[in-house]
mmCIF file with all atom_site columns, C-alpha atoms in Angstrom:
data_model
loop_
_atom_site.group_PDB
_atom_site.id
_atom_site.type_symbol
_atom_site.label_atom_id
_atom_site.label_alt_id
_atom_site.label_comp_id
_atom_site.label_asym_id
_atom_site.label_entity_id
_atom_site.label_seq_id
_atom_site.pdbx_PDB_ins_code
_atom_site.Cartn_x
_atom_site.Cartn_y
_atom_site.Cartn_z
_atom_site.occupancy
_atom_site.B_iso_or_equiv
_atom_site.pdbx_formal_charge
_atom_site.auth_seq_id
_atom_site.auth_comp_id
_atom_site.auth_asym_id
_atom_site.auth_atom_id
_atom_site.pdbx_PDB_model_num
ATOM 1   C CA . ASP A 1 1   ? 132.689 64.121 64.253 1.00 82.00 ? 1   ASP A CA 1
ATOM 2   C CA . SER A 1 2   ? 133.308 61.274 61.793 1.00 84.00 ? 2   SER A CA 1
ATOM 3   C CA . GLY A 1 3   ? 134.588 58.899 64.463 1.00 92.00 ? 3   GLY A CA 1
ATOM 4   C CA . VAL A 1 4   ? 137.973 58.560 62.762 1.00 96.00 ? 4   VAL A CA 1
ATOM 5   C CA . THR A 1 5   ? 140.844 59.789 64.910 1.00 96.00 ? 5   THR A CA 1
ATOM 6   C CA . GLN A 1 6   ? 144.181 60.929 63.534 1.00 97.00 ? 6   GLN A CA 1
ATOM 7   C CA . THR A 1 7   ? 147.253 61.977 65.458 1.00 97.00 ? 7   THR A CA 1
ATOM 8   C CA . PRO A 1 8   ? 149.144 64.204 65.450 1.00 97.00 ? 8   PRO A CA 1
ATOM 9   C CA . LYS A 1 9   ? 147.081 67.027 63.962 1.00 96.00 ? 9   LYS A CA 1
ATOM 10  C CA . HIS A 1 10  ? 150.153 69.068 63.131 1.00 96.00 ? 10  HIS A CA 1
ATOM 11  C CA . LEU A 1 11  ? 153.765 68.035 62.723 1.00 97.00 ? 11  LEU A CA 1
ATOM 12  C CA . ILE A 1 12  ? 156.810 70.071 61.781 1.00 97.00 ? 12  ILE A CA 1
ATOM 13  C CA . THR A 1 13  ? 160.056 68.307 61.027 1.00 97.00 ? 13  THR A CA 1
ATOM 14  C CA . ALA A 1 14  ? 163.227 68.621 59.000 1.00 97.00 ? 14  ALA A CA 1
ATOM 15  C CA . THR A 1 15  ? 164.317 67.060 55.733 1.00 97.00 ? 15  THR A CA 1
ATOM 16  C CA . GLY A 1 16  ? 165.751 63.591 56.093 1.00 97.00 ? 16  GLY A CA 1
ATOM 17  C CA . GLN A 1 17  ? 163.729 62.792 59.189 1.00 98.00 ? 17  GLN A CA 1
ATOM 18  C CA . ARG A 1 18  ? 161.143 60.076 59.749 1.00 98.00 ? 18  ARG A CA 1
ATOM 19  C CA . VAL A 1 19  ? 157.631 60.491 61.125 1.00 98.00 ? 19  VAL A CA 1
ATOM 20  C CA . THR A 1 20  ? 154.731 58.217 61.962 1.00 98.00 ? 20  THR A CA 1
ATOM 21  C CA . LEU A 1 21  ? 151.110 59.193 61.519 1.00 98.00 ? 21  LEU A CA 1
ATOM 22  C CA . ARG A 1 22  ? 148.483 57.282 63.428 1.00 98.00 ? 22  ARG A CA 1
ATOM 23  C CA . CYS A 1 23  ? 144.859 56.534 62.628 1.00 98.00 ? 23  CYS A CA 1
ATOM 24  C CA . SER A 1 24  ? 142.059 54.897 64.595 1.00 97.00 ? 24  SER A CA 1
ATOM 25  C CA . PRO A 1 25  ? 139.093 53.979 62.394 1.00 96.00 ? 25  PRO A CA 1
ATOM 26  C CA . ARG A 1 26  ? 135.447 54.245 63.336 1.00 95.00 ? 26  ARG A CA 1
ATOM 27  C CA . SER A 1 27  ? 134.242 51.527 65.608 1.00 93.00 ? 27  SER A CA 1
ATOM 28  C CA . GLY A 1 28  ? 133.351 48.498 63.494 1.00 90.00 ? 28  GLY A CA 1
ATOM 29  C CA . ASP A 1 29  ? 135.119 49.671 60.340 1.00 92.00 ? 29  ASP A CA 1
ATOM 30  C CA . LEU A 1 30  ? 137.575 47.145 58.959 1.00 92.00 ? 30  LEU A CA 1
ATOM 31  C CA . SER A 1 31  ? 139.017 49.166 56.088 1.00 91.00 ? 31  SER A CA 1
ATOM 32  C CA . VAL A 1 32  ? 141.506 51.979 56.462 1.00 94.00 ? 32  VAL A CA 1
ATOM 33  C CA . TYR A 1 33  ? 142.653 54.223 53.640 1.00 94.00 ? 33  TYR A CA 1
ATOM 34  C CA . TRP A 1 34  ? 145.465 56.772 53.480 1.00 96.00 ? 34  TRP A CA 1
ATOM 35  C CA . TYR A 1 35  ? 145.389 59.825 51.226 1.00 95.00 ? 35  TYR A CA 1
ATOM 36  C CA . GLN A 1 36  ? 147.815 62.668 50.609 1.00 96.00 ? 36  GLN A CA 1
ATOM 37  C CA . GLN A 1 37  ? 146.623 66.184 49.800 1.00 95.00 ? 37  GLN A CA 1
ATOM 38  C CA . SER A 1 38  ? 149.294 68.643 48.772 1.00 90.00 ? 38  SER A CA 1
ATOM 39  C CA . LEU A 1 39  ? 148.591 72.385 48.775 1.00 80.00 ? 39  LEU A CA 1
ATOM 40  C CA . ASP A 1 40  ? 145.528 73.203 46.685 1.00 68.00 ? 40  ASP A CA 1
ATOM 41  C CA . GLN A 1 41  ? 145.541 69.728 45.209 1.00 74.00 ? 41  GLN A CA 1
ATOM 42  C CA . GLY A 1 42  ? 143.074 66.892 45.144 1.00 81.00 ? 42  GLY A CA 1
ATOM 43  C CA . LEU A 1 43  ? 143.426 63.774 47.196 1.00 91.00 ? 43  LEU A CA 1
ATOM 44  C CA . GLN A 1 44  ? 145.940 61.210 46.066 1.00 92.00 ? 44  GLN A CA 1
ATOM 45  C CA . PHE A 1 45  ? 145.244 57.660 47.162 1.00 91.00 ? 45  PHE A CA 1
ATOM 46  C CA . LEU A 1 46  ? 148.213 56.057 48.874 1.00 94.00 ? 46  LEU A CA 1
ATOM 47  C CA . ILE A 1 47  ? 147.176 52.693 50.280 1.00 93.00 ? 47  ILE A CA 1
ATOM 48  C CA . GLN A 1 48  ? 144.299 50.687 51.725 1.00 92.00 ? 48  GLN A CA 1
ATOM 49  C CA . TYR A 1 49  ? 144.137 47.962 54.360 1.00 92.00 ? 49  TYR A CA 1
ATOM 50  C CA . TYR A 1 50  ? 141.294 45.641 55.164 1.00 91.00 ? 50  TYR A CA 1
ATOM 51  C CA . ASN A 1 51  ? 141.320 43.745 58.420 1.00 92.00 ? 51  ASN A CA 1
ATOM 52  C CA . GLY A 1 52  ? 145.071 43.870 58.642 1.00 94.00 ? 52  GLY A CA 1
ATOM 53  C CA . GLU A 1 53  ? 145.885 43.038 55.032 1.00 93.00 ? 53  GLU A CA 1
ATOM 54  C CA . GLU A 1 54  ? 146.969 45.374 52.274 1.00 92.00 ? 54  GLU A CA 1
ATOM 55  C CA . ARG A 1 55  ? 144.210 45.511 49.638 1.00 88.00 ? 55  ARG A CA 1
ATOM 56  C CA . ALA A 1 56  ? 145.095 48.316 47.242 1.00 87.00 ? 56  ALA A CA 1
ATOM 57  C CA . LYS A 1 57  ? 148.072 50.477 46.549 1.00 89.00 ? 57  LYS A CA 1
ATOM 58  C CA . GLY A 1 58  ? 148.198 53.836 44.854 1.00 88.00 ? 58  GLY A CA 1
ATOM 59  C CA . ASN A 1 59  ? 151.046 56.193 44.139 1.00 84.00 ? 59  ASN A CA 1
ATOM 60  C CA . ILE A 1 60  ? 152.816 55.564 47.397 1.00 93.00 ? 60  ILE A CA 1
ATOM 61  C CA . LEU A 1 61  ? 156.517 56.314 47.441 1.00 94.00 ? 61  LEU A CA 1
ATOM 62  C CA . GLU A 1 62  ? 158.976 53.633 48.489 1.00 96.00 ? 62  GLU A CA 1
ATOM 63  C CA . ARG A 1 63  ? 160.009 55.921 51.345 1.00 97.00 ? 63  ARG A CA 1
ATOM 64  C CA . PHE A 1 64  ? 156.495 55.559 52.728 1.00 97.00 ? 64  PHE A CA 1
ATOM 65  C CA . SER A 1 65  ? 155.078 52.474 54.358 1.00 97.00 ? 65  SER A CA 1
ATOM 66  C CA . ALA A 1 66  ? 151.955 51.609 56.266 1.00 97.00 ? 66  ALA A CA 1
ATOM 67  C CA . GLN A 1 67  ? 150.423 48.849 58.289 1.00 97.00 ? 67  GLN A CA 1
ATOM 68  C CA . GLN A 1 68  ? 147.192 47.970 60.023 1.00 97.00 ? 68  GLN A CA 1
ATOM 69  C CA . PHE A 1 69  ? 147.415 46.343 63.418 1.00 97.00 ? 69  PHE A CA 1
ATOM 70  C CA . PRO A 1 70  ? 145.191 43.632 64.969 1.00 96.00 ? 70  PRO A CA 1
ATOM 71  C CA . ASP A 1 71  ? 143.194 46.280 66.837 1.00 95.00 ? 71  ASP A CA 1
ATOM 72  C CA . LEU A 1 72  ? 142.558 47.830 63.382 1.00 96.00 ? 72  LEU A CA 1
ATOM 73  C CA . HIS A 1 73  ? 144.407 51.055 63.977 1.00 96.00 ? 73  HIS A CA 1
ATOM 74  C CA . SER A 1 74  ? 146.827 51.997 61.235 1.00 98.00 ? 74  SER A CA 1
ATOM 75  C CA . GLU A 1 75  ? 150.126 53.817 60.972 1.00 98.00 ? 75  GLU A CA 1
ATOM 76  C CA . LEU A 1 76  ? 151.694 55.586 58.007 1.00 98.00 ? 76  LEU A CA 1
ATOM 77  C CA . ASN A 1 77  ? 155.457 55.867 58.198 1.00 98.00 ? 77  ASN A CA 1
ATOM 78  C CA . LEU A 1 78  ? 157.202 58.532 56.148 1.00 98.00 ? 78  LEU A CA 1
ATOM 79  C CA . SER A 1 79  ? 160.980 58.403 56.005 1.00 97.00 ? 79  SER A CA 1
ATOM 80  C CA . SER A 1 80  ? 163.841 60.390 54.430 1.00 97.00 ? 80  SER A CA 1
ATOM 81  C CA . LEU A 1 81  ? 161.448 63.290 54.290 1.00 97.00 ? 81  LEU A CA 1
ATOM 82  C CA . GLU A 1 82  ? 161.720 65.865 51.523 1.00 96.00 ? 82  GLU A CA 1
ATOM 83  C CA . LEU A 1 83  ? 160.251 69.335 51.234 1.00 95.00 ? 83  LEU A CA 1
ATOM 84  C CA . GLY A 1 84  ? 157.708 68.020 48.732 1.00 94.00 ? 84  GLY A CA 1
ATOM 85  C CA . ASP A 1 85  ? 156.288 65.650 51.312 1.00 96.00 ? 85  ASP A CA 1
ATOM 86  C CA . SER A 1 86  ? 154.699 68.591 53.081 1.00 96.00 ? 86  SER A CA 1
ATOM 87  C CA . ALA A 1 87  ? 150.982 67.913 52.815 1.00 96.00 ? 87  ALA A CA 1
ATOM 88  C CA . LEU A 1 88  ? 147.791 67.077 54.618 1.00 96.00 ? 88  LEU A CA 1
ATOM 89  C CA . TYR A 1 89  ? 147.584 63.341 55.185 1.00 97.00 ? 89  TYR A CA 1
ATOM 90  C CA . PHE A 1 90  ? 144.120 61.904 55.616 1.00 97.00 ? 90  PHE A CA 1
ATOM 91  C CA . CYS A 1 91  ? 143.055 58.620 57.001 1.00 97.00 ? 91  CYS A CA 1
ATOM 92  C CA . ALA A 1 92  ? 139.601 57.315 56.157 1.00 95.00 ? 92  ALA A CA 1
ATOM 93  C CA . SER A 1 93  ? 137.690 54.221 57.128 1.00 93.00 ? 93  SER A CA 1
ATOM 94  C CA . SER A 1 94  ? 134.742 52.219 55.883 1.00 88.00 ? 94  SER A CA 1
ATOM 95  C CA . VAL A 1 95  ? 132.914 49.135 57.003 1.00 82.00 ? 95  VAL A CA 1
ATOM 96  C CA . GLY A 1 96  ? 134.113 46.941 54.177 1.00 74.00 ? 96  GLY A CA 1
ATOM 97  C CA . THR A 1 97  ? 135.523 47.178 50.713 1.00 68.00 ? 97  THR A CA 1
ATOM 98  C CA . GLY A 1 98  ? 132.260 47.722 48.842 1.00 67.00 ? 98  GLY A CA 1
ATOM 99  C CA . VAL A 1 99  ? 130.860 50.948 47.541 1.00 62.00 ? 99  VAL A CA 1
ATOM 100 C CA . GLY A 1 100 ? 130.028 52.517 50.873 1.00 74.00 ? 100 GLY A CA 1
ATOM 101 C CA . GLU A 1 101 ? 131.240 55.990 51.706 1.00 83.00 ? 101 GLU A CA 1
ATOM 102 C CA . LEU A 1 102 ? 134.527 56.767 53.386 1.00 88.00 ? 102 LEU A CA 1
ATOM 103 C CA . PHE A 1 103 ? 134.603 58.587 56.689 1.00 92.00 ? 103 PHE A CA 1
ATOM 104 C CA . PHE A 1 104 ? 137.600 60.864 57.030 1.00 94.00 ? 104 PHE A CA 1
ATOM 105 C CA . GLY A 1 105 ? 139.644 61.914 59.986 1.00 95.00 ? 105 GLY A CA 1
ATOM 106 C CA . GLU A 1 106 ? 140.609 65.559 60.404 1.00 94.00 ? 106 GLU A CA 1
ATOM 107 C CA . GLY A 1 107 ? 143.975 64.948 58.816 1.00 95.00 ? 107 GLY A CA 1
ATOM 108 C CA . SER A 1 108 ? 147.580 65.301 59.910 1.00 97.00 ? 108 SER A CA 1
ATOM 109 C CA . ARG A 1 109 ? 149.275 68.375 58.535 1.00 96.00 ? 109 ARG A CA 1
ATOM 110 C CA . LEU A 1 110 ? 152.945 67.667 57.911 1.00 97.00 ? 110 LEU A CA 1
ATOM 111 C CA . THR A 1 111 ? 155.396 70.472 57.291 1.00 97.00 ? 111 THR A CA 1
ATOM 112 C CA . VAL A 1 112 ? 158.921 69.568 56.241 1.00 97.00 ? 112 VAL A CA 1
ATOM 113 C CA . LEU A 1 113 ? 161.449 72.381 56.603 1.00 96.00 ? 113 LEU A CA 1
ATOM 114 C CA . ALA B 2 1   ? 141.503 52.874 34.300 1.00 76.00 ? 1   ALA B CA 1
ATOM 115 C CA . GLN B 2 2   ? 139.187 54.965 36.383 1.00 82.00 ? 2   GLN B CA 1
ATOM 116 C CA . LYS B 2 3   ? 139.071 58.707 36.150 1.00 90.00 ? 3   LYS B CA 1
ATOM 117 C CA . ILE B 2 4   ? 137.105 61.570 37.692 1.00 94.00 ? 4   ILE B CA 1
ATOM 118 C CA . THR B 2 5   ? 136.951 64.956 35.972 1.00 96.00 ? 5   THR B CA 1
ATOM 119 C CA . GLN B 2 6   ? 135.793 68.197 37.538 1.00 97.00 ? 6   GLN B CA 1
ATOM 120 C CA . THR B 2 7   ? 136.134 70.920 34.932 1.00 96.00 ? 7   THR B CA 1
ATOM 121 C CA . GLN B 2 8   ? 135.204 73.913 37.098 1.00 95.00 ? 8   GLN B CA 1
ATOM 122 C CA . PRO B 2 9   ? 138.158 75.057 39.212 1.00 93.00 ? 9   PRO B CA 1
ATOM 123 C CA . GLY B 2 10  ? 136.005 77.769 40.792 1.00 95.00 ? 10  GLY B CA 1
ATOM 124 C CA . MET B 2 11  ? 132.361 78.755 40.889 1.00 95.00 ? 11  MET B CA 1
ATOM 125 C CA . PHE B 2 12  ? 130.492 81.769 42.227 1.00 97.00 ? 12  PHE B CA 1
ATOM 126 C CA . VAL B 2 13  ? 126.865 81.695 43.324 1.00 97.00 ? 13  VAL B CA 1
ATOM 127 C CA . GLN B 2 14  ? 124.611 84.235 44.950 1.00 97.00 ? 14  GLN B CA 1
ATOM 128 C CA . GLU B 2 15  ? 123.278 83.381 48.370 1.00 97.00 ? 15  GLU B CA 1
ATOM 129 C CA . LYS B 2 16  ? 119.890 81.588 48.205 1.00 97.00 ? 16  LYS B CA 1
ATOM 130 C CA . GLU B 2 17  ? 120.450 80.597 44.564 1.00 97.00 ? 17  GLU B CA 1
ATOM 131 C CA . ALA B 2 18  ? 120.967 77.024 43.352 1.00 98.00 ? 18  ALA B CA 1
ATOM 132 C CA . VAL B 2 19  ? 124.295 75.901 41.906 1.00 98.00 ? 19  VAL B CA 1
ATOM 133 C CA . THR B 2 20  ? 125.417 72.834 39.966 1.00 98.00 ? 20  THR B CA 1
ATOM 134 C CA . LEU B 2 21  ? 128.916 71.440 40.291 1.00 98.00 ? 21  LEU B CA 1
ATOM 135 C CA . ASP B 2 22  ? 129.933 69.234 37.393 1.00 98.00 ? 22  ASP B CA 1
ATOM 136 C CA . CYS B 2 23  ? 131.499 65.816 37.596 1.00 98.00 ? 23  CYS B CA 1
ATOM 137 C CA . THR B 2 24  ? 132.147 63.280 34.872 1.00 98.00 ? 24  THR B CA 1
ATOM 138 C CA . TYR B 2 25  ? 133.696 59.907 35.358 1.00 96.00 ? 25  TYR B CA 1
ATOM 139 C CA . ASP B 2 26  ? 135.149 57.086 33.375 1.00 93.00 ? 26  ASP B CA 1
ATOM 140 C CA . THR B 2 27  ? 135.118 53.467 34.371 1.00 89.00 ? 27  THR B CA 1
ATOM 141 C CA . SER B 2 28  ? 134.614 50.053 32.864 1.00 85.00 ? 28  SER B CA 1
ATOM 142 C CA . ASP B 2 29  ? 133.415 48.695 36.152 1.00 86.00 ? 29  ASP B CA 1
ATOM 143 C CA . PRO B 2 30  ? 129.775 47.525 36.003 1.00 85.00 ? 30  PRO B CA 1
ATOM 144 C CA . SER B 2 31  ? 129.208 48.380 39.656 1.00 86.00 ? 31  SER B CA 1
ATOM 145 C CA . TYR B 2 32  ? 130.462 51.521 41.278 1.00 89.00 ? 32  TYR B CA 1
ATOM 146 C CA . GLY B 2 33  ? 129.602 54.219 43.749 1.00 90.00 ? 33  GLY B CA 1
ATOM 147 C CA . LEU B 2 34  ? 129.783 57.954 43.311 1.00 93.00 ? 34  LEU B CA 1
ATOM 148 C CA . PHE B 2 35  ? 130.334 60.373 46.179 1.00 94.00 ? 35  PHE B CA 1
ATOM 149 C CA . TRP B 2 36  ? 130.580 64.058 46.881 1.00 97.00 ? 36  TRP B CA 1
ATOM 150 C CA . TYR B 2 37  ? 132.638 65.502 49.717 1.00 96.00 ? 37  TYR B CA 1
ATOM 151 C CA . LYS B 2 38  ? 132.935 69.024 51.047 1.00 96.00 ? 38  LYS B CA 1
ATOM 152 C CA . GLN B 2 39  ? 136.191 70.435 52.366 1.00 94.00 ? 39  GLN B CA 1
ATOM 153 C CA . PRO B 2 40  ? 135.820 73.768 54.183 1.00 94.00 ? 40  PRO B CA 1
ATOM 154 C CA . SER B 2 41  ? 138.809 75.985 54.873 1.00 92.00 ? 41  SER B CA 1
ATOM 155 C CA . SER B 2 42  ? 139.349 74.178 58.168 1.00 89.00 ? 42  SER B CA 1
ATOM 156 C CA . GLY B 2 43  ? 140.475 71.167 56.134 1.00 89.00 ? 43  GLY B CA 1
ATOM 157 C CA . GLU B 2 44  ? 138.245 68.302 57.175 1.00 90.00 ? 44  GLU B CA 1
ATOM 158 C CA . MET B 2 45  ? 136.523 66.144 54.546 1.00 92.00 ? 45  MET B CA 1
ATOM 159 C CA . ILE B 2 46  ? 132.770 65.973 54.999 1.00 93.00 ? 46  ILE B CA 1
ATOM 160 C CA . PHE B 2 47  ? 130.705 63.319 53.213 1.00 92.00 ? 47  PHE B CA 1
ATOM 161 C CA . LEU B 2 48  ? 127.674 64.837 51.490 1.00 96.00 ? 48  LEU B CA 1
ATOM 162 C CA . ILE B 2 49  ? 125.924 62.354 49.262 1.00 95.00 ? 49  ILE B CA 1
ATOM 163 C CA . TYR B 2 50  ? 126.222 58.935 47.655 1.00 93.00 ? 50  TYR B CA 1
ATOM 164 C CA . GLN B 2 51  ? 124.847 57.416 44.436 1.00 94.00 ? 51  GLN B CA 1
ATOM 165 C CA . GLY B 2 52  ? 125.116 53.751 43.523 1.00 91.00 ? 52  GLY B CA 1
ATOM 166 C CA . SER B 2 53  ? 125.450 52.873 39.882 1.00 91.00 ? 53  SER B CA 1
ATOM 167 C CA . TYR B 2 54  ? 122.367 50.660 40.015 1.00 90.00 ? 54  TYR B CA 1
ATOM 168 C CA . ASP B 2 55  ? 120.218 53.105 41.941 1.00 90.00 ? 55  ASP B CA 1
ATOM 169 C CA . GLN B 2 56  ? 117.151 53.994 39.891 1.00 87.00 ? 56  GLN B CA 1
ATOM 170 C CA . GLN B 2 57  ? 116.541 57.332 41.560 1.00 93.00 ? 57  GLN B CA 1
ATOM 171 C CA . ASN B 2 58  ? 118.834 60.295 42.011 1.00 95.00 ? 58  ASN B CA 1
ATOM 172 C CA . ALA B 2 59  ? 120.140 60.624 45.534 1.00 95.00 ? 59  ALA B CA 1
ATOM 173 C CA . THR B 2 60  ? 119.048 63.532 47.702 1.00 96.00 ? 60  THR B CA 1
ATOM 174 C CA . GLU B 2 61  ? 120.234 64.669 51.129 1.00 95.00 ? 61  GLU B CA 1
ATOM 175 C CA . GLY B 2 62  ? 118.602 67.836 52.370 1.00 97.00 ? 62  GLY B CA 1
ATOM 176 C CA . ARG B 2 63  ? 119.743 70.688 50.124 1.00 97.00 ? 63  ARG B CA 1
ATOM 177 C CA . TYR B 2 64  ? 122.048 68.383 48.177 1.00 98.00 ? 64  TYR B CA 1
ATOM 178 C CA . SER B 2 65  ? 120.972 66.301 45.224 1.00 97.00 ? 65  SER B CA 1
ATOM 179 C CA . LEU B 2 66  ? 122.969 64.291 42.766 1.00 97.00 ? 66  LEU B CA 1
ATOM 180 C CA . ASN B 2 67  ? 121.979 64.511 39.113 1.00 96.00 ? 67  ASN B CA 1
ATOM 181 C CA . PHE B 2 68  ? 123.078 61.080 37.935 1.00 96.00 ? 68  PHE B CA 1
ATOM 182 C CA . GLN B 2 69  ? 123.117 60.458 34.192 1.00 96.00 ? 69  GLN B CA 1
ATOM 183 C CA . LYS B 2 70  ? 124.615 57.027 33.734 1.00 94.00 ? 70  LYS B CA 1
ATOM 184 C CA . ALA B 2 71  ? 124.732 56.997 29.945 1.00 94.00 ? 71  ALA B CA 1
ATOM 185 C CA . ARG B 2 72  ? 126.596 60.301 29.944 1.00 95.00 ? 72  ARG B CA 1
ATOM 186 C CA . LYS B 2 73  ? 128.761 59.213 32.885 1.00 95.00 ? 73  LYS B CA 1
ATOM 187 C CA . SER B 2 74  ? 128.013 62.337 34.813 1.00 97.00 ? 74  SER B CA 1
ATOM 188 C CA . ALA B 2 75  ? 127.218 62.841 38.488 1.00 97.00 ? 75  ALA B CA 1
ATOM 189 C CA . ASN B 2 76  ? 126.633 66.523 39.060 1.00 98.00 ? 76  ASN B CA 1
ATOM 190 C CA . LEU B 2 77  ? 126.011 67.909 42.536 1.00 98.00 ? 77  LEU B CA 1
ATOM 191 C CA . VAL B 2 78  ? 123.160 70.383 42.894 1.00 98.00 ? 78  VAL B CA 1
ATOM 192 C CA . ILE B 2 79  ? 123.079 72.594 45.965 1.00 98.00 ? 79  ILE B CA 1
ATOM 193 C CA . SER B 2 80  ? 119.778 74.381 46.420 1.00 97.00 ? 80  SER B CA 1
ATOM 194 C CA . ALA B 2 81  ? 119.306 77.627 48.345 1.00 96.00 ? 81  ALA B CA 1
ATOM 195 C CA . SER B 2 82  ? 123.041 78.283 48.765 1.00 97.00 ? 82  SER B CA 1
ATOM 196 C CA . GLN B 2 83  ? 124.243 79.538 52.117 1.00 97.00 ? 83  GLN B CA 1
ATOM 197 C CA . LEU B 2 84  ? 127.406 81.418 53.038 1.00 97.00 ? 84  LEU B CA 1
ATOM 198 C CA . GLY B 2 85  ? 128.563 78.316 54.879 1.00 97.00 ? 85  GLY B CA 1
ATOM 199 C CA . ASP B 2 86  ? 128.544 76.384 51.620 1.00 98.00 ? 86  ASP B CA 1
ATOM 200 C CA . SER B 2 87  ? 131.703 78.203 50.544 1.00 98.00 ? 87  SER B CA 1
ATOM 201 C CA . ALA B 2 88  ? 134.224 75.391 50.369 1.00 97.00 ? 88  ALA B CA 1
ATOM 202 C CA . MET B 2 89  ? 136.053 72.981 48.108 1.00 96.00 ? 89  MET B CA 1
ATOM 203 C CA . TYR B 2 90  ? 133.891 70.194 46.709 1.00 97.00 ? 90  TYR B CA 1
ATOM 204 C CA . PHE B 2 91  ? 135.256 66.872 45.529 1.00 96.00 ? 91  PHE B CA 1
ATOM 205 C CA . CYS B 2 92  ? 133.586 64.237 43.398 1.00 97.00 ? 92  CYS B CA 1
ATOM 206 C CA . ALA B 2 93  ? 134.788 60.698 44.008 1.00 94.00 ? 93  ALA B CA 1
ATOM 207 C CA . MET B 2 94  ? 134.206 57.199 42.705 1.00 92.00 ? 94  MET B CA 1
ATOM 208 C CA . ARG B 2 95  ? 134.891 53.660 43.762 1.00 87.00 ? 95  ARG B CA 1
ATOM 209 C CA . GLY B 2 96  ? 134.448 50.652 41.519 1.00 81.00 ? 96  GLY B CA 1
ATOM 210 C CA . ILE B 2 97  ? 134.426 47.055 42.599 1.00 72.00 ? 97  ILE B CA 1
ATOM 211 C CA . LEU B 2 98  ? 136.101 45.070 39.873 1.00 69.00 ? 98  LEU B CA 1
ATOM 212 C CA . THR B 2 99  ? 138.522 47.079 37.753 1.00 59.00 ? 99  THR B CA 1
ATOM 213 C CA . GLY B 2 100 ? 138.713 49.831 40.325 1.00 55.00 ? 100 GLY B CA 1
ATOM 214 C CA . GLY B 2 101 ? 140.003 47.574 43.022 1.00 61.00 ? 101 GLY B CA 1
ATOM 215 C CA . PHE B 2 102 ? 139.255 48.875 46.446 1.00 69.00 ? 102 PHE B CA 1
ATOM 216 C CA . LYS B 2 103 ? 140.401 52.450 46.113 1.00 78.00 ? 103 LYS B CA 1
ATOM 217 C CA . THR B 2 104 ? 138.254 55.560 45.966 1.00 86.00 ? 104 THR B CA 1
ATOM 218 C CA . ILE B 2 105 ? 139.582 58.123 43.526 1.00 88.00 ? 105 ILE B CA 1
ATOM 219 C CA . PHE B 2 106 ? 138.897 61.841 43.695 1.00 92.00 ? 106 PHE B CA 1
ATOM 220 C CA . GLY B 2 107 ? 138.575 64.618 41.172 1.00 94.00 ? 107 GLY B CA 1
ATOM 221 C CA . ALA B 2 108 ? 140.633 67.801 41.359 1.00 93.00 ? 108 ALA B CA 1
ATOM 222 C CA . GLY B 2 109 ? 137.807 69.646 43.091 1.00 95.00 ? 109 GLY B CA 1
ATOM 223 C CA . THR B 2 110 ? 135.717 72.753 42.555 1.00 96.00 ? 110 THR B CA 1
ATOM 224 C CA . ARG B 2 111 ? 136.016 75.735 44.859 1.00 96.00 ? 111 ARG B CA 1
ATOM 225 C CA . LEU B 2 112 ? 132.612 77.287 45.499 1.00 98.00 ? 112 LEU B CA 1
ATOM 226 C CA . PHE B 2 113 ? 132.243 80.881 46.594 1.00 97.00 ? 113 PHE B CA 1
ATOM 227 C CA . VAL B 2 114 ? 128.843 81.971 47.910 1.00 97.00 ? 114 VAL B CA 1
ATOM 228 C CA . LYS B 2 115 ? 128.251 85.727 47.688 1.00 96.00 ? 115 LYS B CA 1
ATOM 229 C CA . ALA B 2 116 ? 126.038 87.615 50.121 1.00 94.00 ? 116 ALA B CA 1
#
């Protein structure tokens, strides 16, 4: 158990809909990262927050948005969903923004029909 | 720009043998960290080992060791005495401080199959 909690674990929805994925980092970790893993693909970095502020942005679509709240949990909002958005979405956390390792949640598997 | 390359899409190894998974990286960042993660079929990402760019010695964690060759920009993972439970996807990752910003980037992965 990494200590990072993601909900929901599985989500099935239709095209055009909007979903919210939730992440609680490990206790004491200030940084939260979101990654997307499509079928048999590597992990694509989406966005990172540190103590409530956005710190780095990857290839995140404009239809996607995220935020980190004062209690450090984070949410990833995916809207106007398309079939290609079906993927495993990981949240990870780390203590800071240095070179320490990331601790991953179990992921949220999104299926768009 | 930072880049991680894993050139082996799939690897086979006999149980109890050692196996090396290749990873090369490219960065202009003077300080960076290199990581290996394991992703079994269940999907979770498991941290295996970490190497800092200024570490003098190669990192080891149980049966895992990282063969770090800074001049060649390679960070190969060596798994000794392979077990059936080692069958999984393995990802090499890197995070730099300056040019890399704050994001950790991942390679495409290598799928390891351990044969009985």
